Amino acid sequence: MSMILGITPWPIVSGLICFVLAVFVLFLARHTAHQAIRTATSAIARGLRLGSHSVTHLETRLAARNRDVLLAAGREAKERIIEREFERVSESVRKDLTNYPTLHRALSESIRRIEEDHQNAVDVPPEAPGWVRAVDAVSQMEARNGAANILADIHKSLVKAHKEAMDTYREASAERHGLLRKMMPEWRVIKETLDRVLASVESLLTRSVAIDRHMQEYQDIVRGHDRAVSTLSSSSVVQFFVSGLVLLIAIGGAAINFSLIARPMSEMVGGTSYIGSFRTADIAALVIIMVEISMGLFLMESLRITRLFPVIAALPDKMRVRMIYITFTLLTLLASVEAGLAYMREVLLQDELATGALLRGEDGGGLKNEFLWITTAAQMGMGFILPFALTFVAIPFETFVHSSRTVLGICGIGLLRAFALLLRVFSNGFHHIGKLLERIYDLPLFIPLWLETRAANAAKAERQLEVGTVQEAQT
């Protein structure tokens, strides 16, 4: 800079000369510089836009993949639900159809007895009395033939016969009423039987309605309707957070379980032994908990409650039952070991308290507590129950694994969409930055550009004047 300013004895004049030379050089290279700026910014903008298109394409592929995964998971879950509903309907129908012959026989016997009692309870009309014609014949006889005495005898006979008929009618009515009373239990039996049949039919109708709804949802999933995809997506997000919360609770239970067995494990494997930077006792306690969780997972798979391992689900029933017994036995043994370690932990704690009391010169007998068995039993119970409680972690874990694919896909789609938008913004930004750089480059050249513009305008006006003169001459 000192050399440049030393061209003339006056630094200001030297700087002015250098500025004029720089402006002249920049003016001569203006077209090339504009092309270079435009090319560089356009290349960067096109690269960013190409990257944006690539990210958008990747987002589309990920969305399609996520949609396929979501529909496949929803189809599998819906198939399991429909299969379970059909099993319930089949069980209900089988149970009802198995009892149908007995039911039909009971109804037939009840109806037959009712028909017999009804036939026996029919009121038989009495026969027409024959004394009416006899009285008519006697009334036509003359009095001297003893008609009055005959009528008196007939009256007495009629009164006696009427009394006997009334007694017989009352006995028959009482017998018919007794038969009708005997029909009431049969009617009750028929009513109860038909009520059971009605309940079974209503249950089947309710299940058929549920099956129709599930089948409609299954058809929507198979056809890939947007409404089904939206429903499955929201359901997966809800299941993800709910199962995540349950897994956090299970982690808390595993931490409690770890605290119960970590201390006595240090007495078994040595408290000063390390594997790397971790204590061997902590690693051993953690391995026991992981083995318990694995046994619980295999037990749930063998019971076909979860379906994380298709190999276990495809085992024959006999082998699967054996696996259930084996995993349950191992889980019980590990729970018993944990209960023993929890008891050992309480014993070690009491020994430390007694040792501390002796070192302080206190009476160690004061540490004895008659209610100590309560805490010991509680710790042993927790050590035995927690492994079985952790067994059910397999259910939320399966839900978390299946729903995490959808949730991660949705998050990936959102990130790719945001990244594509950012690339488009940068692409447009570099396009405008190129124009800005051109304007900045032309800023020191305002005088030559102004002179160039004036000269161009003058030349243009002169050409227009010449053209006008030529046209006037031609006209």
C-alpha positions as CSV (number, residue, x, y, z in Angstrom):
1,M,0.0,0.0,0.0
2,S,2.9,2.4,0.8
3,M,4.4,1.6,-2.6
4,I,1.1,2.3,-4.3
5,L,0.6,5.6,-2.5
6,G,4.2,6.5,-3.3
7,I,3.7,6.7,-7.0
8,T,3.5,10.5,-6.8
9,P,4.7,12.8,-4.1
10,W,1.1,13.3,-3.0
11,P,-0.6,10.3,-1.5
12,I,-4.1,11.5,-2.3
13,V,-3.2,12.0,-5.9
14,S,-1.6,8.5,-6.0
15,G,-4.7,7.0,-4.4
16,L,-7.0,8.8,-6.9
17,I,-4.9,7.6,-9.8
18,C,-5.0,4.0,-8.5
19,F,-8.8,4.3,-8.0
20,V,-9.2,5.6,-11.6
21,L,-7.1,2.7,-12.9
22,A,-9.1,0.2,-10.8
23,V,-12.4,1.6,-12.1
24,F,-11.1,1.4,-15.6
25,V,-10.0,-2.2,-15.2
26,L,-13.2,-3.2,-13.5
27,F,-15.2,-1.5,-16.3
28,L,-13.3,-3.4,-18.9
29,A,-13.9,-6.7,-17.1
30,R,-17.5,-5.9,-16.2
31,H,-19.1,-8.2,-18.6
32,T,-16.8,-11.2,-17.7
33,A,-17.3,-10.5,-14.0
34,H,-21.0,-10.5,-14.4
35,Q,-21.0,-13.7,-16.2
36,A,-18.7,-15.3,-13.6
37,I,-20.9,-14.1,-10.7
38,R,-24.1,-15.2,-12.5
39,T,-22.6,-18.6,-13.4
40,A,-21.3,-19.3,-9.9
41,T,-24.6,-18.3,-8.1
42,S,-26.7,-20.1,-10.7
43,A,-24.6,-23.3,-10.3
44,I,-25.0,-23.1,-6.5
45,A,-28.8,-22.4,-6.9
46,R,-29.3,-25.2,-9.4
47,G,-27.3,-27.6,-7.1
48,L,-29.5,-26.6,-4.1
49,R,-32.6,-26.9,-6.2
50,L,-31.5,-30.3,-7.4
51,G,-30.8,-31.3,-3.8
52,S,-34.3,-30.1,-2.9
53,H,-35.9,-32.2,-5.6
54,S,-33.9,-35.2,-4.5
55,V,-34.9,-34.7,-0.8
56,T,-38.5,-34.3,-2.0
57,H,-38.3,-37.5,-4.0
58,L,-36.8,-39.2,-0.9
59,E,-39.6,-37.8,1.2
60,T,-42.2,-39.2,-1.3
61,R,-40.6,-42.6,-1.2
62,L,-40.4,-42.6,2.6
63,A,-44.1,-41.5,2.8
64,A,-45.0,-44.4,0.5
65,R,-42.9,-46.8,2.5
66,N,-44.4,-45.5,5.8
67,R,-47.9,-45.9,4.3
68,D,-47.2,-49.5,3.3
69,V,-45.8,-50.3,6.7
70,L,-48.7,-48.6,8.4
71,L,-51.3,-50.5,6.2
72,A,-49.4,-53.8,6.8
73,A,-49.4,-53.3,10.5
74,G,-53.0,-52.3,10.6
75,R,-54.0,-55.2,8.4
76,E,-52.2,-57.6,10.7
77,A,-53.7,-56.2,13.8
78,K,-57.2,-56.2,12.3
79,E,-56.7,-59.8,11.1
80,R,-55.9,-60.8,14.7
81,I,-59.0,-59.0,16.0
82,I,-61.2,-60.6,13.3
83,E,-59.7,-64.0,14.0
84,R,-60.4,-63.6,17.7
85,E,-64.0,-62.5,17.0
86,F,-64.6,-65.5,14.7
87,E,-63.1,-67.8,17.4
88,R,-65.6,-66.4,19.9
89,V,-68.5,-66.8,17.5
90,S,-67.3,-70.3,16.7
91,E,-67.1,-71.2,20.4
92,S,-70.5,-69.7,21.1
93,V,-72.1,-71.5,18.2
94,R,-70.4,-74.8,19.1
95,K,-71.6,-74.5,22.6
96,D,-75.1,-73.7,21.6
97,L,-75.3,-76.4,18.9
98,T,-73.8,-79.0,21.3
99,N,-76.7,-78.3,23.7
100,Y,-79.3,-78.0,20.9
101,P,-80.4,-81.8,21.0
102,T,-80.9,-81.6,24.7
103,L,-82.6,-78.3,24.4
104,H,-84.9,-79.6,21.6
105,R,-85.7,-82.8,23.6
106,A,-86.6,-80.7,26.7
107,L,-88.8,-78.4,24.7
108,S,-90.5,-81.3,22.9
109,E,-91.2,-83.1,26.2
110,S,-92.5,-79.9,27.8
111,I,-94.7,-79.2,24.8
112,R,-96.0,-82.8,24.8
113,R,-96.8,-82.7,28.5
114,I,-98.6,-79.4,28.0
115,E,-100.6,-80.8,25.2
116,E,-101.6,-83.9,27.2
117,D,-102.6,-81.7,30.2
118,H,-104.5,-79.4,27.9
119,Q,-106.4,-82.3,26.4
120,N,-107.2,-83.6,29.8
121,A,-108.3,-80.1,30.9
122,V,-110.9,-79.8,28.1
123,D,-114.4,-79.1,29.5
124,V,-116.6,-81.9,28.2
125,P,-120.2,-80.7,27.7
126,P,-122.8,-82.7,29.6
127,E,-125.2,-85.0,27.7
128,A,-128.6,-83.7,26.9
129,P,-131.0,-84.9,29.7
130,G,-133.6,-87.5,28.7
131,W,-136.1,-86.5,31.3
132,V,-137.4,-83.6,29.2
133,R,-139.2,-86.0,26.9
134,A,-140.4,-88.0,29.8
135,V,-141.9,-84.9,31.5
136,D,-143.6,-83.9,28.2
137,A,-145.2,-87.4,27.9
138,V,-146.4,-87.4,31.5
139,S,-147.9,-83.9,31.1
140,Q,-150.1,-85.2,28.4
141,M,-151.5,-88.0,30.6
142,E,-154.7,-87.6,32.5
143,A,-154.7,-87.0,36.2
144,R,-156.5,-90.3,36.9
145,N,-153.6,-92.2,35.6
146,G,-151.4,-90.9,38.5
147,A,-149.6,-88.2,36.5
148,A,-149.2,-86.0,39.6
149,N,-147.4,-88.7,41.6
150,I,-145.2,-89.5,38.6
151,L,-144.2,-85.8,38.3
152,A,-143.5,-85.6,42.0
153,D,-141.2,-88.6,41.8
154,I,-139.5,-87.2,38.7
155,H,-138.9,-83.9,40.6
156,K,-137.3,-85.7,43.5
157,S,-135.1,-87.7,41.0
158,L,-134.2,-84.5,39.2
159,V,-133.2,-82.7,42.4
160,K,-131.0,-85.7,43.4
161,A,-129.5,-86.0,39.9
162,H,-128.8,-82.3,39.8
163,K,-127.0,-82.5,43.1
164,E,-124.9,-85.4,41.9
165,A,-124.2,-83.7,38.6
166,M,-123.0,-80.5,40.4
167,D,-120.7,-82.5,42.6
168,T,-119.3,-84.4,39.6
169,Y,-118.8,-81.1,37.8
170,R,-117.0,-79.5,40.7
171,E,-114.7,-82.5,41.0
172,A,-114.0,-82.4,37.2
173,S,-113.4,-78.6,37.4
174,A,-111.0,-79.0,40.3
175,E,-109.1,-81.7,38.4
176,R,-108.9,-79.5,35.3
177,H,-107.7,-76.6,37.4
178,G,-105.0,-78.9,38.9
179,L,-103.9,-79.9,35.4
180,L,-103.7,-76.2,34.4
181,R,-101.6,-75.5,37.5
182,K,-99.3,-78.3,36.5
183,M,-98.8,-76.6,33.2
184,M,-97.3,-73.5,34.7
185,P,-93.8,-75.0,35.6
186,E,-93.6,-76.3,32.0
187,W,-94.4,-72.9,30.6
188,R,-91.7,-71.4,32.9
189,V,-89.2,-74.0,31.7
190,I,-90.0,-73.2,28.1
191,K,-89.7,-69.5,28.8
192,E,-86.3,-69.9,30.5
193,T,-85.1,-72.1,27.6
194,L,-86.3,-69.6,25.0
195,D,-84.7,-66.7,27.0
196,R,-81.4,-68.6,26.9
197,V,-81.8,-69.1,23.2
198,L,-82.6,-65.4,22.8
199,A,-79.5,-64.4,24.8
200,S,-77.3,-66.6,22.6
201,V,-78.9,-65.2,19.4
202,E,-78.5,-61.6,20.6
203,S,-74.9,-62.3,21.6
204,L,-74.2,-63.7,18.1
205,L,-76.0,-60.7,16.5
206,T,-73.9,-58.3,18.6
207,R,-70.7,-60.1,17.6
208,S,-71.8,-60.2,14.0
209,V,-72.2,-56.4,14.1
210,A,-68.7,-56.0,15.5
211,I,-67.4,-58.4,12.9
212,D,-69.1,-56.4,10.1
213,R,-67.5,-53.2,11.5
214,H,-64.1,-54.8,11.7
215,M,-64.5,-56.2,8.2
216,Q,-65.4,-52.8,6.8
217,E,-62.3,-51.3,8.5
218,Y,-60.2,-54.2,7.1
219,Q,-61.5,-53.6,3.6
220,D,-60.6,-49.9,3.9
221,I,-57.1,-50.9,5.0
222,V,-56.7,-53.3,2.1
223,R,-57.9,-50.8,-0.4
224,G,-55.6,-48.1,1.2
225,H,-58.2,-45.4,1.8
226,D,-56.8,-42.2,3.2
227,R,-59.3,-42.2,6.1
228,A,-57.9,-45.6,7.2
229,V,-54.3,-44.4,6.9
230,S,-55.1,-41.3,9.0
231,T,-56.8,-43.4,11.6
232,L,-54.0,-45.9,11.8
233,S,-51.4,-43.1,12.0
234,S,-53.1,-41.4,14.9
235,S,-53.6,-44.7,16.6
236,S,-49.9,-45.6,16.2
237,V,-48.8,-42.2,17.7
238,V,-51.1,-42.7,20.7
239,Q,-49.9,-46.3,21.1
240,F,-46.3,-45.1,20.9
241,F,-46.6,-42.6,23.7
242,V,-48.7,-44.9,25.9
243,S,-46.4,-47.8,25.5
244,G,-43.4,-45.5,26.0
245,L,-44.9,-44.4,29.3
246,V,-45.5,-48.0,30.4
247,L,-41.9,-48.8,29.5
248,L,-40.7,-45.9,31.6
249,I,-42.6,-47.3,34.5
250,A,-41.1,-50.8,33.8
251,I,-37.6,-49.2,33.8
252,G,-38.4,-47.8,37.2
253,G,-39.4,-51.2,38.4
254,A,-36.2,-52.7,36.9
255,A,-34.2,-50.0,38.8
256,I,-35.8,-51.0,42.1
257,N,-35.1,-54.6,41.3
258,F,-31.5,-53.8,40.5
259,S,-31.1,-52.0,43.9
260,L,-32.4,-55.0,45.7
261,I,-29.9,-57.4,44.3
262,A,-26.8,-55.2,43.5
263,R,-25.6,-55.1,47.1
264,P,-25.7,-58.8,47.9
265,M,-24.2,-59.5,44.5
266,S,-21.1,-57.6,45.5
267,E,-20.7,-60.0,48.4
268,M,-21.0,-62.9,46.0
269,V,-18.7,-61.8,43.1
270,G,-16.5,-59.4,45.1
271,G,-17.1,-55.6,45.5
272,T,-13.6,-54.7,44.2
273,S,-13.8,-56.6,40.9
274,Y,-14.3,-54.4,37.8
275,I,-14.9,-55.1,34.2
276,G,-13.7,-52.0,32.4
277,S,-15.0,-49.1,34.4
278,F,-18.0,-50.9,35.8
279,R,-18.3,-53.1,38.8
280,T,-18.7,-56.8,38.2
281,A,-21.5,-57.0,40.8
282,D,-23.5,-54.3,39.0
283,I,-23.0,-56.1,35.7
284,A,-24.1,-59.5,37.2
285,A,-27.2,-57.9,38.7
286,L,-28.1,-56.3,35.4
287,V,-27.5,-59.6,33.6
288,I,-29.9,-61.4,36.0
289,I,-32.6,-58.7,35.3
290,M,-32.1,-58.9,31.6
291,V,-32.3,-62.7,31.7
292,E,-35.6,-62.5,33.6
293,I,-37.0,-60.1,31.1
294,S,-35.9,-62.4,28.3
295,M,-37.5,-65.4,29.9
296,G,-40.7,-63.3,30.4
297,L,-40.6,-62.3,26.7
298,F,-40.2,-66.0,25.6
299,L,-43.0,-66.9,27.9
300,M,-45.3,-64.3,26.4
301,E,-44.3,-65.5,22.9
302,S,-45.0,-69.1,23.8
303,L,-48.4,-68.1,25.1
304,R,-49.0,-66.3,21.8
305,I,-49.8,-63.1,23.6
306,T,-47.0,-61.3,21.7
307,R,-45.7,-62.0,18.2
308,L,-42.2,-60.6,18.1
309,F,-40.5,-63.9,17.1
310,P,-42.2,-65.8,14.3
311,V,-40.1,-68.9,14.9
312,I,-41.7,-69.4,18.4
313,A,-45.2,-68.8,17.0
314,A,-44.6,-71.4,14.3
315,L,-43.6,-74.1,16.7
316,P,-45.8,-77.1,17.1
317,D,-48.2,-77.0,20.0
318,K,-46.5,-79.7,21.9
319,M,-43.1,-78.0,21.7
320,R,-44.7,-74.7,22.5
321,V,-46.2,-76.1,25.7
322,R,-42.9,-77.5,26.7
323,M,-41.3,-74.2,26.2
324,I,-44.0,-72.6,28.4
325,Y,-43.1,-74.9,31.2
326,I,-39.4,-74.5,30.8
327,T,-39.5,-70.6,30.7
328,F,-41.9,-70.5,33.6
329,T,-39.7,-72.8,35.7
330,L,-36.6,-70.7,34.9
331,L,-38.4,-67.5,35.7
332,T,-39.6,-69.0,39.0
333,L,-36.0,-70.1,39.9
334,L,-34.7,-66.6,39.1
335,A,-37.4,-65.0,41.2
336,S,-36.5,-67.3,44.1
337,V,-32.8,-66.3,43.7
338,E,-33.8,-62.7,43.8
339,A,-35.9,-63.3,46.9
340,G,-32.9,-64.9,48.5
341,L,-30.6,-62.0,47.5
342,A,-33.2,-59.5,48.9
343,Y,-33.1,-61.4,52.3
344,M,-29.3,-61.4,52.1
345,R,-29.4,-57.6,51.6
346,E,-31.4,-57.1,54.8
347,V,-29.0,-59.4,56.7
348,L,-26.0,-57.4,55.4
349,L,-27.6,-54.2,56.3
350,Q,-28.2,-55.4,59.9
351,D,-24.7,-56.6,60.2
352,E,-23.4,-53.2,59.1
353,L,-25.6,-51.4,61.6
354,A,-24.4,-53.8,64.4
355,T,-20.8,-53.2,63.4
356,G,-21.2,-49.5,63.4
357,A,-22.8,-49.6,66.8
358,L,-20.0,-51.7,68.2
359,L,-17.4,-49.3,66.8
360,R,-19.2,-46.4,68.4
361,G,-19.3,-48.2,71.7
362,E,-23.0,-48.6,71.8
363,D,-25.0,-51.7,72.8
364,G,-25.6,-53.8,69.8
365,G,-28.7,-55.3,71.3
366,G,-30.5,-52.0,70.9
367,L,-30.5,-52.6,67.2
368,K,-32.8,-55.6,67.5
369,N,-36.4,-54.8,66.4
370,E,-39.3,-57.2,66.8
371,F,-40.9,-55.8,63.6
372,L,-37.8,-56.4,61.5
373,W,-39.4,-59.4,59.9
374,I,-41.9,-57.1,58.2
375,T,-39.3,-55.3,56.1
376,T,-37.5,-58.5,55.4
377,A,-40.7,-60.2,54.1
378,A,-41.5,-57.1,52.1
379,Q,-38.1,-57.1,50.4
380,M,-38.3,-60.8,49.7
381,G,-41.8,-60.4,48.3
382,M,-40.7,-57.6,46.0
383,G,-37.7,-59.6,44.9
384,F,-40.0,-62.6,44.0
385,I,-42.9,-60.6,42.5
386,L,-40.9,-58.0,40.4
387,P,-39.6,-60.6,37.9
388,F,-43.1,-61.8,37.2
389,A,-44.3,-58.2,36.9
390,L,-41.5,-57.4,34.4
391,T,-42.7,-60.4,32.3
392,F,-45.7,-58.2,31.1
393,V,-43.2,-55.6,29.7
394,A,-43.3,-57.7,26.5
395,I,-46.8,-56.4,25.7
396,P,-45.9,-52.6,25.7
397,F,-42.5,-53.4,24.2
398,E,-44.2,-55.1,21.2
399,T,-46.5,-52.2,20.8
400,F,-43.6,-49.7,21.1
401,V,-41.6,-51.5,18.5
402,H,-44.4,-51.7,16.0
403,S,-45.6,-48.1,16.5
404,S,-42.1,-46.7,16.5
405,R,-41.7,-47.6,12.9
406,T,-44.6,-45.4,12.0
407,V,-43.6,-42.6,14.4
408,L,-40.0,-42.6,13.1
409,G,-41.3,-42.6,9.6
410,I,-43.6,-39.6,10.3
411,C,-40.7,-37.7,12.0
412,G,-38.4,-38.6,9.0
413,I,-41.0,-37.2,6.6
414,G,-41.2,-34.0,8.6
415,L,-37.5,-33.6,8.7
416,L,-37.0,-34.3,5.0
417,R,-39.8,-31.8,4.2
418,A,-38.2,-29.1,6.3
419,F,-34.8,-29.8,4.8
420,A,-36.3,-29.6,1.2
421,L,-37.9,-26.3,2.1
422,L,-34.6,-25.0,3.5
423,L,-32.8,-26.0,0.3
424,R,-35.4,-24.2,-1.8
425,V,-35.0,-21.1,0.3
426,F,-31.2,-21.2,-0.1
427,S,-31.6,-21.8,-3.8
428,N,-33.7,-18.7,-4.2
429,G,-31.4,-16.8,-1.9
430,F,-28.4,-17.6,-4.0
431,H,-30.3,-16.5,-7.2
432,H,-30.9,-13.1,-5.6
433,I,-27.4,-13.0,-4.1
434,G,-26.0,-13.2,-7.7
435,K,-28.0,-10.2,-8.7
436,L,-27.0,-8.3,-5.6
437,L,-23.3,-9.1,-6.2
438,E,-23.7,-7.7,-9.8
439,R,-25.1,-4.5,-8.4
440,I,-22.4,-4.3,-5.8
441,Y,-19.8,-4.8,-8.5
442,D,-21.3,-2.0,-10.6
443,L,-21.5,0.4,-7.6
444,P,-17.9,1.8,-8.0
445,L,-18.4,2.0,-11.8
446,F,-21.3,4.5,-11.6
447,I,-19.4,7.3,-13.5
448,P,-18.3,5.1,-16.5
449,L,-21.7,3.4,-16.5
450,W,-23.4,6.8,-16.5
451,L,-21.2,8.0,-19.3
452,E,-21.8,4.8,-21.2
453,T,-25.6,5.2,-20.7
454,R,-25.4,8.8,-22.0
455,A,-23.4,7.8,-25.0
456,A,-25.8,5.0,-25.8
457,N,-28.8,7.3,-25.5
458,A,-27.2,9.9,-27.7
459,A,-26.3,7.2,-30.3
460,K,-29.8,5.9,-30.1
461,A,-31.3,9.3,-30.6
462,E,-29.0,10.0,-33.6
463,R,-30.1,6.7,-35.2
464,Q,-33.7,7.5,-34.7
465,L,-33.1,10.9,-36.2
466,E,-31.4,9.3,-39.2
467,V,-34.2,6.8,-39.6
468,G,-36.8,9.6,-39.5
469,T,-34.9,11.6,-42.1
470,V,-34.7,8.5,-44.4
471,Q,-38.4,7.9,-44.0
472,E,-39.3,11.5,-44.8
473,A,-37.0,11.4,-47.9
474,Q,-38.8,8.2,-49.1
475,T,-42.2,9.7,-48.6
